[in-house]
Coordinates of C-alpha atoms in Angstrom, one line a residue:
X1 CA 13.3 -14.4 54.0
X2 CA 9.4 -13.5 54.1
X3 CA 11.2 -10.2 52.9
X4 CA 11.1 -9.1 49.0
X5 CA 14.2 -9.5 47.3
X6 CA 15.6 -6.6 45.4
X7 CA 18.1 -6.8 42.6
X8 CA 20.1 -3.5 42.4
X9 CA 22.4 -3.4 38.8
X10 CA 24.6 -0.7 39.5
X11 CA 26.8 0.3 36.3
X12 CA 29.3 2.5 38.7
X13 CA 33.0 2.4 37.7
X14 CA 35.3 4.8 37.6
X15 CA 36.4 4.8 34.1
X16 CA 32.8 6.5 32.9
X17 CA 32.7 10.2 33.6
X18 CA 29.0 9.5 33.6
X19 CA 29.1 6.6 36.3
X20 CA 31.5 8.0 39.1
X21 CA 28.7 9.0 41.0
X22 CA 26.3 6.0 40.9
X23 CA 27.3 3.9 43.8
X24 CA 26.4 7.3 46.3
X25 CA 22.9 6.9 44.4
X26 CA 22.7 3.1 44.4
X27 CA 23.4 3.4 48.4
X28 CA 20.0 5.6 48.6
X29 CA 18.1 3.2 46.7
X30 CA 19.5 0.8 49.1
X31 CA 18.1 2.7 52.1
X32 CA 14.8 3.4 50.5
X33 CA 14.3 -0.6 50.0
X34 CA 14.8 -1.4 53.0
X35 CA 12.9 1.6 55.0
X36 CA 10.0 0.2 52.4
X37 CA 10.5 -3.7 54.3
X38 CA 13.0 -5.3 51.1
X39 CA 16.1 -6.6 51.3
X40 CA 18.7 -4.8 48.8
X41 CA 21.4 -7.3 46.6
X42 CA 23.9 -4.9 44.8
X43 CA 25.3 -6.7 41.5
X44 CA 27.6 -5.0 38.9
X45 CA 27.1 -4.6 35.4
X46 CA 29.6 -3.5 32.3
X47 CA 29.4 0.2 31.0
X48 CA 31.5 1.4 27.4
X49 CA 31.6 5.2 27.4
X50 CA 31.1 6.1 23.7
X51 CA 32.9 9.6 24.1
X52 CA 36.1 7.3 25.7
X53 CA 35.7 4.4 22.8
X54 CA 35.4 6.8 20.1
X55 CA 37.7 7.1 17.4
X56 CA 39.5 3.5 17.9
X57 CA 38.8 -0.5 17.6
X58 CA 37.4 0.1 21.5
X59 CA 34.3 1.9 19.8
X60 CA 32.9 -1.7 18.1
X61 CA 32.5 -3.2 21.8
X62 CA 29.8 -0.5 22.6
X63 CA 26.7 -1.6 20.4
X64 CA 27.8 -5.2 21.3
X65 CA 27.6 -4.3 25.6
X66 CA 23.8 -3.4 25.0
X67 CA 23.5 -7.1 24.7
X68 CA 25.8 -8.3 26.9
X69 CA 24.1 -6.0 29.8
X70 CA 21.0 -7.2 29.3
X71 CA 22.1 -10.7 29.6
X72 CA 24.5 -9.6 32.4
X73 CA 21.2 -8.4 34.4
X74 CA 18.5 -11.5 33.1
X75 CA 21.5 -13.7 34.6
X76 CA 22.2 -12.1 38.3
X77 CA 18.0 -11.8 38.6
X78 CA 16.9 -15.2 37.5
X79 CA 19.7 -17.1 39.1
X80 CA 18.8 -15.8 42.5
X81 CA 15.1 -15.7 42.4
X82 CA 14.9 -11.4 42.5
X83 CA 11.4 -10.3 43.4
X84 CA 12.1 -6.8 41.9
X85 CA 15.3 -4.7 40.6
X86 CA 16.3 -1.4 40.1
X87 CA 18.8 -0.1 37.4
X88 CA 21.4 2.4 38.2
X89 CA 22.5 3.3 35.0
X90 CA 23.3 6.8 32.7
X91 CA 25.1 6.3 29.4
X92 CA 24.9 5.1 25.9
X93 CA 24.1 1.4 25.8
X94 CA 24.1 0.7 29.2
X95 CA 20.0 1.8 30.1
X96 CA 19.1 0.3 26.7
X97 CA 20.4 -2.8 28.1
X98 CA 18.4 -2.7 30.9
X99 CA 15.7 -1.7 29.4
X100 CA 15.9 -4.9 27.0
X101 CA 16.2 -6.7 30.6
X102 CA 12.9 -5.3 32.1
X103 CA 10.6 -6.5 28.8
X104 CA 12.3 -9.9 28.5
X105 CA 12.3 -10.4 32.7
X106 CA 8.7 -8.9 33.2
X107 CA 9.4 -8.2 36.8
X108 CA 8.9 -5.3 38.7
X109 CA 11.4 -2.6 37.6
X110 CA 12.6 0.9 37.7
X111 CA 15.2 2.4 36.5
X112 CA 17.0 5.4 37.9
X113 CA 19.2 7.1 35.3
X114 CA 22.5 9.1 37.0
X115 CA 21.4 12.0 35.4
X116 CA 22.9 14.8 32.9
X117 CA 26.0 16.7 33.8
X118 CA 26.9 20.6 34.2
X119 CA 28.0 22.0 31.2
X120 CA 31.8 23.3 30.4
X121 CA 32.3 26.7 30.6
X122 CA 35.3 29.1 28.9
X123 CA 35.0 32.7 28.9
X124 CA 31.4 33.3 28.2
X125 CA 30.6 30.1 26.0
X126 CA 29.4 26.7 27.0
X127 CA 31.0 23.6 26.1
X128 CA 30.4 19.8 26.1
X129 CA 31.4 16.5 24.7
X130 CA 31.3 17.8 20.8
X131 CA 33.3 20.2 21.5
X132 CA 36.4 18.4 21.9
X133 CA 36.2 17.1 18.8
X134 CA 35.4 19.7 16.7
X135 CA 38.3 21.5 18.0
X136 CA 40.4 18.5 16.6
X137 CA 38.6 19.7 13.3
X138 CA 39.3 23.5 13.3
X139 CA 42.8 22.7 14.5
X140 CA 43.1 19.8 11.4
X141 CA 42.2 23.1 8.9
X142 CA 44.4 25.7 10.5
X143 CA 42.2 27.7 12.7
X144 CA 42.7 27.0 16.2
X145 CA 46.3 26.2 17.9
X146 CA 46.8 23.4 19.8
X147 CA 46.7 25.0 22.9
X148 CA 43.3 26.5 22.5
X149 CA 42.2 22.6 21.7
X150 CA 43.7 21.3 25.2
X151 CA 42.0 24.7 27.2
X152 CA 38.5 23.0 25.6
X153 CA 39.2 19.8 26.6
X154 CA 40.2 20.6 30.2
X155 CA 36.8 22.7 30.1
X156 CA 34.2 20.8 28.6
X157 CA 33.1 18.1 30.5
X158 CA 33.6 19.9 34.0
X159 CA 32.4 16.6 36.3
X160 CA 29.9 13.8 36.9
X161 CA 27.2 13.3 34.9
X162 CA 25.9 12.3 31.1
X163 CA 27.4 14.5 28.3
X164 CA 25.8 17.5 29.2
X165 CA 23.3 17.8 25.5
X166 CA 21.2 15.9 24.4
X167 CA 23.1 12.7 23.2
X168 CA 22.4 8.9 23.2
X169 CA 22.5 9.1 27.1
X170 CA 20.4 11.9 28.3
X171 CA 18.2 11.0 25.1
X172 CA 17.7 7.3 26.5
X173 CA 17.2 8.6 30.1
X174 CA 14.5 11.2 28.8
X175 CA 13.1 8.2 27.1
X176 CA 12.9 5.8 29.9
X177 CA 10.8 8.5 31.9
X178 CA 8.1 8.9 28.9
X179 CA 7.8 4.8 28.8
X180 CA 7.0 4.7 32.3
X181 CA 9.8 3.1 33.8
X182 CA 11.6 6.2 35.9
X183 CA 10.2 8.4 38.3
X184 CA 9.0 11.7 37.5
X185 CA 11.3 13.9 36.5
X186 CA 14.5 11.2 36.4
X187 CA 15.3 12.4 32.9
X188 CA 17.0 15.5 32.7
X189 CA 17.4 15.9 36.6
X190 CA 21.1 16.8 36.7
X191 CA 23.5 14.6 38.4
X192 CA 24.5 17.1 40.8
X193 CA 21.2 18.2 41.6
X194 CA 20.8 17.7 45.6
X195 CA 17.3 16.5 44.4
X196 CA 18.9 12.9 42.5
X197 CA 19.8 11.5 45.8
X198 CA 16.0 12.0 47.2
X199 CA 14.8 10.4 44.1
X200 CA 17.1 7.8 44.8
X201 CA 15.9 6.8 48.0
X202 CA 12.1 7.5 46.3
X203 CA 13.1 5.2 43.8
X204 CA 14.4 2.0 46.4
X205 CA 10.9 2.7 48.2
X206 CA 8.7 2.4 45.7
X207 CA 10.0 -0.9 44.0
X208 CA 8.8 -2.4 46.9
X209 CA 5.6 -1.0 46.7
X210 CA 5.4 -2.4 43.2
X211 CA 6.4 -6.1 44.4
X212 CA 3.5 -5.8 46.8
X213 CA 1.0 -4.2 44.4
X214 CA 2.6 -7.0 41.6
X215 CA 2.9 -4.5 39.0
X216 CA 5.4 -6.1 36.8
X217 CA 7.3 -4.3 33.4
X218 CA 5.1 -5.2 31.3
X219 CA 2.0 -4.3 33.0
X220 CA 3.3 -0.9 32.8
X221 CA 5.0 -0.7 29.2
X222 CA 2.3 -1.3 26.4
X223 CA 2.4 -0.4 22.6
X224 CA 1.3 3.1 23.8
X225 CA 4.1 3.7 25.7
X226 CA 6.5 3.1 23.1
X227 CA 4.6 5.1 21.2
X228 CA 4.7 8.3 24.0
X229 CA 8.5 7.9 24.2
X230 CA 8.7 8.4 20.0
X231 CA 6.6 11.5 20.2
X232 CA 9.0 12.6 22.8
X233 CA 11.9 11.6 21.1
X234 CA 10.8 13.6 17.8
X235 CA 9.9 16.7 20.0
X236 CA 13.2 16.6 21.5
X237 CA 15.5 15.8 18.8
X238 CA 16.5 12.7 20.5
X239 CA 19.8 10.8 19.1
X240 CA 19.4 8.6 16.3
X241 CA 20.9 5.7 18.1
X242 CA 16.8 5.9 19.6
X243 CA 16.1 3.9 15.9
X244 CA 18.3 1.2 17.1
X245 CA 17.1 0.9 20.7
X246 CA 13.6 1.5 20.8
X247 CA 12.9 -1.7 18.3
X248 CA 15.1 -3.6 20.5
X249 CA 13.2 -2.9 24.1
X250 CA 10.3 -3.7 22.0
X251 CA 11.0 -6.8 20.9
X252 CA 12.0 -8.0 24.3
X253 CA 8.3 -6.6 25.7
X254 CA 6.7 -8.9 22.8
X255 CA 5.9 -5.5 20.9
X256 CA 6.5 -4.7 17.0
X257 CA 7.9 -1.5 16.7
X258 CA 9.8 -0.5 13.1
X259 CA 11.6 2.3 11.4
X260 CA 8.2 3.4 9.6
X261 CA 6.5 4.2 13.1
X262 CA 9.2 6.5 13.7
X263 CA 8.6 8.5 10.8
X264 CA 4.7 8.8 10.9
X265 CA 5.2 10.3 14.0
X266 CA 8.1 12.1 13.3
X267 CA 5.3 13.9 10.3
X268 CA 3.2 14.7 12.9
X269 CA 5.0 15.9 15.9
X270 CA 7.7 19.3 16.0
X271 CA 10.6 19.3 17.4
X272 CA 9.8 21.8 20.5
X273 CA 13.5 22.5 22.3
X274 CA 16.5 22.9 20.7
X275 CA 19.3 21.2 22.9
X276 CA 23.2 20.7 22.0
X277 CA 24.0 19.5 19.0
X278 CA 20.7 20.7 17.7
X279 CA 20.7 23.8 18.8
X280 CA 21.9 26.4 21.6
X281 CA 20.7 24.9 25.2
X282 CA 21.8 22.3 27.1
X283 CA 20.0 19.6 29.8
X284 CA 20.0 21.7 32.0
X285 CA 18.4 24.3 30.1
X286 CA 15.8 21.3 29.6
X287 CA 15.0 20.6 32.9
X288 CA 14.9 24.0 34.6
X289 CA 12.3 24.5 32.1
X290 CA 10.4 21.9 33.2
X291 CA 11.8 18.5 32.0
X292 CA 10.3 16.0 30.4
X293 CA 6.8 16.4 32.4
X294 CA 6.7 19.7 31.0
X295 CA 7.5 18.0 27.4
X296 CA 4.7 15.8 27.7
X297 CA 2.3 18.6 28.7
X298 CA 3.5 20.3 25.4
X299 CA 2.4 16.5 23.9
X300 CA -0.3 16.0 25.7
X301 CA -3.0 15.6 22.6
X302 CA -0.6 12.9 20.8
X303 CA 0.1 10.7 23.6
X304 CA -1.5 7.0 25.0
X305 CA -2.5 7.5 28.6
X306 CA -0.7 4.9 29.4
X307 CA 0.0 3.4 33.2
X308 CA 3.5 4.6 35.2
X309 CA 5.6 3.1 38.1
X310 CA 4.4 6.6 40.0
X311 CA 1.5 5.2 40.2
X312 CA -0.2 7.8 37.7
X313 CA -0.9 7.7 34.3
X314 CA 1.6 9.2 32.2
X315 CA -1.2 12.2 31.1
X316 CA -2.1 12.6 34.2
X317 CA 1.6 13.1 34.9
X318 CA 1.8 15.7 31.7
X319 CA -1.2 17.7 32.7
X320 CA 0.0 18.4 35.8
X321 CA 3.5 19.5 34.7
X322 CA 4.1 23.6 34.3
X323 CA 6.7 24.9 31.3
X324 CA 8.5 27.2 33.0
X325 CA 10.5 28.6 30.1
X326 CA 8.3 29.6 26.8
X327 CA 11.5 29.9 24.8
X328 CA 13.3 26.7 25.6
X329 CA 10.2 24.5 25.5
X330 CA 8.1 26.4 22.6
X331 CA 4.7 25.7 22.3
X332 CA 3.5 23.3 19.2
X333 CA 2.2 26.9 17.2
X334 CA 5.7 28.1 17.5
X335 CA 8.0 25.0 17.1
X336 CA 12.1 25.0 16.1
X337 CA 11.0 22.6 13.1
X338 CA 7.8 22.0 12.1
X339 CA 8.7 17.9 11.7
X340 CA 10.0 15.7 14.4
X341 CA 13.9 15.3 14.9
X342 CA 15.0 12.1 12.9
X343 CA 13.7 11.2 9.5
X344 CA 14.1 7.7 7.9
X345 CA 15.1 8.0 4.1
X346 CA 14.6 4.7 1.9
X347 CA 15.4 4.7 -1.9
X348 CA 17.6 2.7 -3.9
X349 CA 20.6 2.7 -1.8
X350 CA 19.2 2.2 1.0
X351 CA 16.2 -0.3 0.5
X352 CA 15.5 -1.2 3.9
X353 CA 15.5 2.3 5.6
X354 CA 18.4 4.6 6.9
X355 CA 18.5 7.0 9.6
X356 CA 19.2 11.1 10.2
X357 CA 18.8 13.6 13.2
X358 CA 17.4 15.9 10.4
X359 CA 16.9 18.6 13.5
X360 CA 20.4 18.7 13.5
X361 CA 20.8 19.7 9.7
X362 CA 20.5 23.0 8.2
X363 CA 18.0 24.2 5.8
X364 CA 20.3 24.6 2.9
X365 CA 21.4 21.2 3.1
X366 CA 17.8 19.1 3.6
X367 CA 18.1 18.9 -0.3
X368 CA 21.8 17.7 -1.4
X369 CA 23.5 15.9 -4.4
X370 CA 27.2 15.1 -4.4
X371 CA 30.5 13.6 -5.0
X372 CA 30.9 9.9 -3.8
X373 CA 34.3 9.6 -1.8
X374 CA 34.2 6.0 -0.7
X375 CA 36.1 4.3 2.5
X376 CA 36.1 0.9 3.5
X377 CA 36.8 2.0 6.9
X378 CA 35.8 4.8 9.1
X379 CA 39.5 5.4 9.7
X380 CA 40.5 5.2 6.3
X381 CA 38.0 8.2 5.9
X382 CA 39.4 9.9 9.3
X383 CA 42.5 10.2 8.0
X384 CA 41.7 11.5 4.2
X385 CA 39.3 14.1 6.3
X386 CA 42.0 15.0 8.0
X387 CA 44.4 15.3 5.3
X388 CA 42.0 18.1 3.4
X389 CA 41.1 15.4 0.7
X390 CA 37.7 16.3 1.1
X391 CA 35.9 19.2 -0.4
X392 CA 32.4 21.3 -1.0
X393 CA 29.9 19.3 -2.9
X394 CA 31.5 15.8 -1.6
X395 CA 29.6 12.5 -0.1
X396 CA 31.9 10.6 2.5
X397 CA 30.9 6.8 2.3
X398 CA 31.8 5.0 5.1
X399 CA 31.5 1.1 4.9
X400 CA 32.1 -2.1 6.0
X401 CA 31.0 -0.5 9.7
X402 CA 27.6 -1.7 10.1
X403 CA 26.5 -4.7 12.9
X404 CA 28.0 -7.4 11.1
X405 CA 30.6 -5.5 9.0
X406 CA 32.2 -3.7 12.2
X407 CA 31.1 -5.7 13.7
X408 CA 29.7 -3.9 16.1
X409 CA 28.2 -0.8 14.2
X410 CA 30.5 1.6 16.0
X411 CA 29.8 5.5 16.2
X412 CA 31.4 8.0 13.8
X413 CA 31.4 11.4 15.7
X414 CA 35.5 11.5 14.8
X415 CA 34.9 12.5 11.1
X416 CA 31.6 14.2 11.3
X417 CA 33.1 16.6 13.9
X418 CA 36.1 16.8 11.7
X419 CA 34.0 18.0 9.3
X420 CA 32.2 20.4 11.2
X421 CA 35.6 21.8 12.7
X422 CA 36.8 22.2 9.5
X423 CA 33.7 24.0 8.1
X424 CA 32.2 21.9 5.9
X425 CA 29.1 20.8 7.5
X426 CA 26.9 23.1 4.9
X427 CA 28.5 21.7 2.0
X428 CA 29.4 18.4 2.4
X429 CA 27.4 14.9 3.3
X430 CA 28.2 11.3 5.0
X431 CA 26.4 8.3 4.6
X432 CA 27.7 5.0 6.7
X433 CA 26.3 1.9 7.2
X434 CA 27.3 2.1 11.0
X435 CA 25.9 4.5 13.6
X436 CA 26.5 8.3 14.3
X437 CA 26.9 9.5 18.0
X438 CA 24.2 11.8 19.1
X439 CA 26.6 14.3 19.4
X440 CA 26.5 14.6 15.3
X441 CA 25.6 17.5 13.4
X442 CA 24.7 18.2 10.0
X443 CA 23.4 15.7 6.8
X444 CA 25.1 12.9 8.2
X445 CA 22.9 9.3 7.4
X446 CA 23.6 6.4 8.9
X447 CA 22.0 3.2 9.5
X448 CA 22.1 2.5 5.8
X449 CA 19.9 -0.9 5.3
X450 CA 21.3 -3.9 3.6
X451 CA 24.7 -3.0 5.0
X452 CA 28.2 -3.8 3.2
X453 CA 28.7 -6.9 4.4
X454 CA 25.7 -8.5 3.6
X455 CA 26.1 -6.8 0.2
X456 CA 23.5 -3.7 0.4
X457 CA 23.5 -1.1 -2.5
X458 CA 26.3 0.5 -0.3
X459 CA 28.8 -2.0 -1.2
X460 CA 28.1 -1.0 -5.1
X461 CA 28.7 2.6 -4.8
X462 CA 32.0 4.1 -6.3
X463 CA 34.6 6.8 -6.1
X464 CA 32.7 9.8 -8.2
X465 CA 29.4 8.4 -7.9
X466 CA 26.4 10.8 -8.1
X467 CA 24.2 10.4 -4.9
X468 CA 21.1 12.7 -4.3
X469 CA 20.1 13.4 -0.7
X470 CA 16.3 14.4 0.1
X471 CA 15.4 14.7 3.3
X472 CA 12.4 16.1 3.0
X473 CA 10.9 13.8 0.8
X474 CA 12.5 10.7 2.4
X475 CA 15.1 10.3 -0.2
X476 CA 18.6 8.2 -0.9
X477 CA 19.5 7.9 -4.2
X478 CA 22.3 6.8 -5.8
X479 CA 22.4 8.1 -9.6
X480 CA 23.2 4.9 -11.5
X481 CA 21.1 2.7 -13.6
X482 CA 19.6 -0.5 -10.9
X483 CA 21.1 -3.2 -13.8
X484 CA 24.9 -1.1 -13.4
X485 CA 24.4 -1.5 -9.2
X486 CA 23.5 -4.9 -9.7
X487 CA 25.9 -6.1 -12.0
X488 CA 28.4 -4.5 -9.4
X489 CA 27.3 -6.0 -6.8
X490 CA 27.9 -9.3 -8.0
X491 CA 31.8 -8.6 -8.4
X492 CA 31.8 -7.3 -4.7
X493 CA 34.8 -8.8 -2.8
X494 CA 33.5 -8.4 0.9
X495 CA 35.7 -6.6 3.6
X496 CA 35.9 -8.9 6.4
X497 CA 38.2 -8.5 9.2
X498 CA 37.7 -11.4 11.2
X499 CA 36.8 -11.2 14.3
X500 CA 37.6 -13.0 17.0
X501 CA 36.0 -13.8 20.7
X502 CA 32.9 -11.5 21.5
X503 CA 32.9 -9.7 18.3
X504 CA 33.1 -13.3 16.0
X505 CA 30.2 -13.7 18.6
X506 CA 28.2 -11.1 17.9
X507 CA 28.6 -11.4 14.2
X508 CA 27.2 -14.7 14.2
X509 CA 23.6 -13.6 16.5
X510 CA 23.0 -10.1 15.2
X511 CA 20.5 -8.7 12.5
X512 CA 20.0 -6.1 10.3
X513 CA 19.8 -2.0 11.4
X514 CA 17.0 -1.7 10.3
X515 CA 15.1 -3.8 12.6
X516 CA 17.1 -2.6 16.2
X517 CA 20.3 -4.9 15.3
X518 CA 18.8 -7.8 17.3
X519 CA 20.5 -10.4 18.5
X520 CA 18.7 -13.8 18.4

C-alpha cells in the first residue's frame, strides 16, 4: 500500500468505432504503471458517438455525457483516494469530460487519446465520416443511386480509430497535446500506428513519475496553455464544438476563458493545414507531416512556454519538432487563410456571440444575405431539406435546439450535409441555436447566444425574414427594426418539450453557449 495508486478511466466499449481498441491500450498503460512501481485500478466511463447519435433524439444525450463523464471520473478518483489517473479516451465529449475532470481534481493526470483512424478508400478517392451523409444529400436531389450511397458507407470508416478528419475528436485530442496534458505526439498518432501502444506503456510510466515529482493538473495547465491550444485550434481549423469545451476545462482549472479570446487570436493566427471538412487531407496527412509538434514549431512566436507532463516546456517541445511536409503544414507566409479557423459573429440576433468554422466556408459566401426559412426543430428542417423546399438565396433557422431548448444542444451535421449533397452549400446558409458537428461545411452558424428558449432574438425571427451574414466583419443581423423584434418577442409562445430524467436534469444546471454551456 506504500505503492501510488493509479486511476485508469477507460471509455472502451464496443458500440464506438472510435473506442474498440482502447482496452489493448489501457492494458499498456497498465504495464507501464506498474514497471514504474504503481498500482493500476481500471474504472469505466460512458462514451456517445456523435456520428452513431446523429440525426435522432439519441444526439441530445451527447453534450449532456461531457458532464456526466467528468462527474463519472471526480467520483471513482475521490472515493478511492487515487494518487494519479490516466484517461483513455478518443471521441467527441468524452476527452472534454476528462479534461473538465483533471482541472476540477488537480491531481496528477494524463490523458492518452485512442487516436485518429485510417481513412476510407473507393476507387481513387478518400472517404470519411461526412461522406456518408452527404451521400444521403446527393441521393435526396437525384444524383447518386442508392447503391452508390451503401458502397460509401461500407467504405468510409474502414476500422478503429476517430473519424479520420479533423472533427470534434481528433480536434480535442490535438488540443489536449498543445495544453500539456498528452505525450508528445498523442494527437494525431493514428490508432493503428504500431507506435500508440509504446506510447501507451510511455504514458502508464510516466504518471508515476509525476506522483513522485507531485506535479499535479494544474501545475501544468495555466492561462497560457489554454491560450497555446486556441492558437493551435485556429491554425488547424479545429471544430467549433472547441468554443464550447475550451471555456468549460477552463472554468474547472479556476481560469476565465470567453468567446472574445477566441476571436483575437483567431485575427492573428492562419489557419496552416487544410484537413477534411476544411480542405483535401486527412489526420493522417497531419501527422506524417509532423503532427502537432510540427504545428507548434509553425506557432512557435505566438505561444506561452508553458510547462508539459513530458517534462519539457511546450516551446521547447515545438522547437525541436521538424515539418516534414511544406504543403500540408504551410508556413505562416503562405497560409490556407490568412485568419484562424472559427470566427465569432455578434450583432443583433445574436447578442451574446455565435460560432462558425469560417475555414470551412467559401469565399463567395463569407458575405451572405438571405431568405429566413424557420424550424422549430432540427427534424422539422431535415425533412423540408429533404423534400427540395429549400432553395438558392435561403437561411435555414433551426431553433428550440440549444442547451436548454434541446436540451442538450445536439449536432446538426444531418441537414448541413444534406445541403451540401444537394449542392447548395455556396448559395444557401444555417443558423441554429444548437451545435454543428465538426464534420460541417460551409456558412453554417451555430451557437446562437440568448437561445430560443430563454427567448434570444432567434425566437423572434420569421418565415421571409431578411438576415445579413458577415463573416468578415463579425456580423449577424437580422433586417428588422429592434422595437418590431422586441415587440415579437413578447408574443413568443416557448417550444418546450419536457423533458424527463437526465435531460429535465440537465435543463435545470446548464447555462448559456456562450459561456461553454456550464453546468453549475
Amino acid at each position: 500500500m506504500d505503492k501510488p495508486l493509479i486511476g485508469i478511466a477507460n471509455s472502451w466499449n464496443d458500440v464506438v468505432p472510435g473506442h474498440i481498441h482502447l482496452n489493448e491500450l489501457a492494458e499498456e498503460v497498465r504495464k507501464g504503471i506498474i514497471e514504474a512501481g504503481g498500482v493500476p485500478l481500471t474504472f469505466g466511463v460512458p462514451g456517445v458517438c456523435d456520428g452513431v447519435a446523429m440525426g435522432h433524439a439519441g444526439m441530445r444525450y451527447s453534450l449532456v455525457s461531457r458532464d456526466v463523464i467528468s462527474d463519472c471520473v471526480e467520483i471513482m478518483v475521490q472515493a478511492h483516494c487515487m494518487d494519479g489517473w490516466v484517461g483513455v479516451t478518443n471521441c467527441d465529449k468524452i476527452t472534454p469530460g476528462m479534461l473538465m475532470a483533471a482541472g476540477r481534481l488537480d491531481l496528477p493526470t494524463i490523458i492518452l487519446t485512442g487516436g485518429p483512424m485510417e481513412p476510407g478508400r473507393k476507387d481513387e478517392n478518400g472517404l470519411d465520416l461526412q461522406s456518408v451523409f452527404e451521400a444521403l444529400g446527393a441521393n435526396k436531389a437525384g444524383k447518386m443511386s442508392e447503391a452508390e450511397v451503401l458502397e460509401i458507407e461500407r467504405c468510409a470508416c474502414p476500422g478503429q480509430g476517430a473519424c479520420s478528419g479533423l472533427f470534434t475528436a481528433n480536434t480535442m485530442a490535438c488540443l489536449t497535446e498543445a495544453l500539456g496534458l498528452s505525450l508528445t505526439g498523442c494527437g494525431s498518432m493514428l490508432a493503428t500506428d504500431y507506435r500508440k501502444k509504446e506510447l501507451a506503456r510511455a504514458t502508464g510510466r510516466r504518471i508515476v513519475e509525476l506522483v513522485k515529482e507531485g506535479l499535479t493538473a494544474r501545475k501544468v495547465v495555466k492561462k497560457g496553455s489554454f491560450t497555446n491550444a486556441i492558437v493551435l485550434d485556429m491554425a488547424i481549423g479545429g471544430s467549433s464544438n472547441t468554443a464550447l469545451h475550451i471555456p468549460a476545462i477552463a472554468a474547472d482549472f479556476g481560469i476565465d476563458v470567453d468567446l472574445r479570446t477566441f476571436d483575437e487570436i483567431s485575427k492573428k493566427v492562419p489557419h496552416l493545414t487544410s484537413i477534411k471538412p476544411s480542405g483535401p487531407y486527412y489526420m493522417k496527412d497531419l501527422d506524417t507531416a509532423g503532427g502537432v509538434p510540427a504545428m507548434l514549431n509553425r506557432l512557435l512566436d505566438d505561444l506561452s512556454d508553458e510547462m508539459t507532463v513530458n517534462g519539457k516546456g511546450v516551446k521547447d517541445i515545438a522547437r525541436q519538432a521538424v515539418v516534414r511536409n511544406e504543403e500540408v503544414i504551410r508556413p505562416k507566409h503562405r497560409p490556407f487563410h490568412k485568419e484562424g479557423g472559427i470566427a465569432v459573429l455578434y450583432g443583433n440576433l445574436a447578442p451574446q456571440g455565435s460560432v462558425v468554422k469560417q475555414a470551412a466556408v467559401s469565399p463567395e459566401m463569407m458575405k451572405f444575405e438571405g431568405t429566413a426559412q424557420v424550424f422549430d426543430s432540427e427534424q422539422e428542417a431535415y425533412e423540408a431539406i429533404s423534400a427540395r423546399k429549400i432553395k438558392a438565396g435561403d437561411v435555414v433557422v433551426i431553433r428550440y435546439e440549444g442547451p436548454k431548448g434541446g436540451p442538450g444542444m445536439p449536432e446538426m451535421l444531418s441537414p448541413t450535409s444534406l445541403i451540401a449533397g444537394m449542392g447548395l452549400s455556396n448559395s444557401v446558409a444555417l443558423i441554429t441555436d444548437g451545435r454543428f458537428s465538426g464534420a460541417t461545411r460551409g456558412p453554417c452558424i451555430g451557437h446562437v447566444s440568448p437561445e430560443a428558449f430563454d427567448k434570444g432574438p432567434i425566437a423572434a425571427i420569421r418565415d421571409g425574414d431578411r438576415i445579413s451574414i458577415d463573416i468578415p466583419g463579425r456580423r449577424i443581423e437580422l433586417l428588422v427594426p429592434q422595437k418590431e423584434i422586441e415587440e415579437r418577442l413578447a408574443k413568443v409562445k416557448v417550444v418546450d418539450r419536457k423533458p424527463t430524467g437526465v435531460l429535465a436534469k440537465y435543463r435545470r444546471l446548464v447555462g448559456g453557449a456562450s459561456t461553454g454551456a456550464i453546468c453549475r
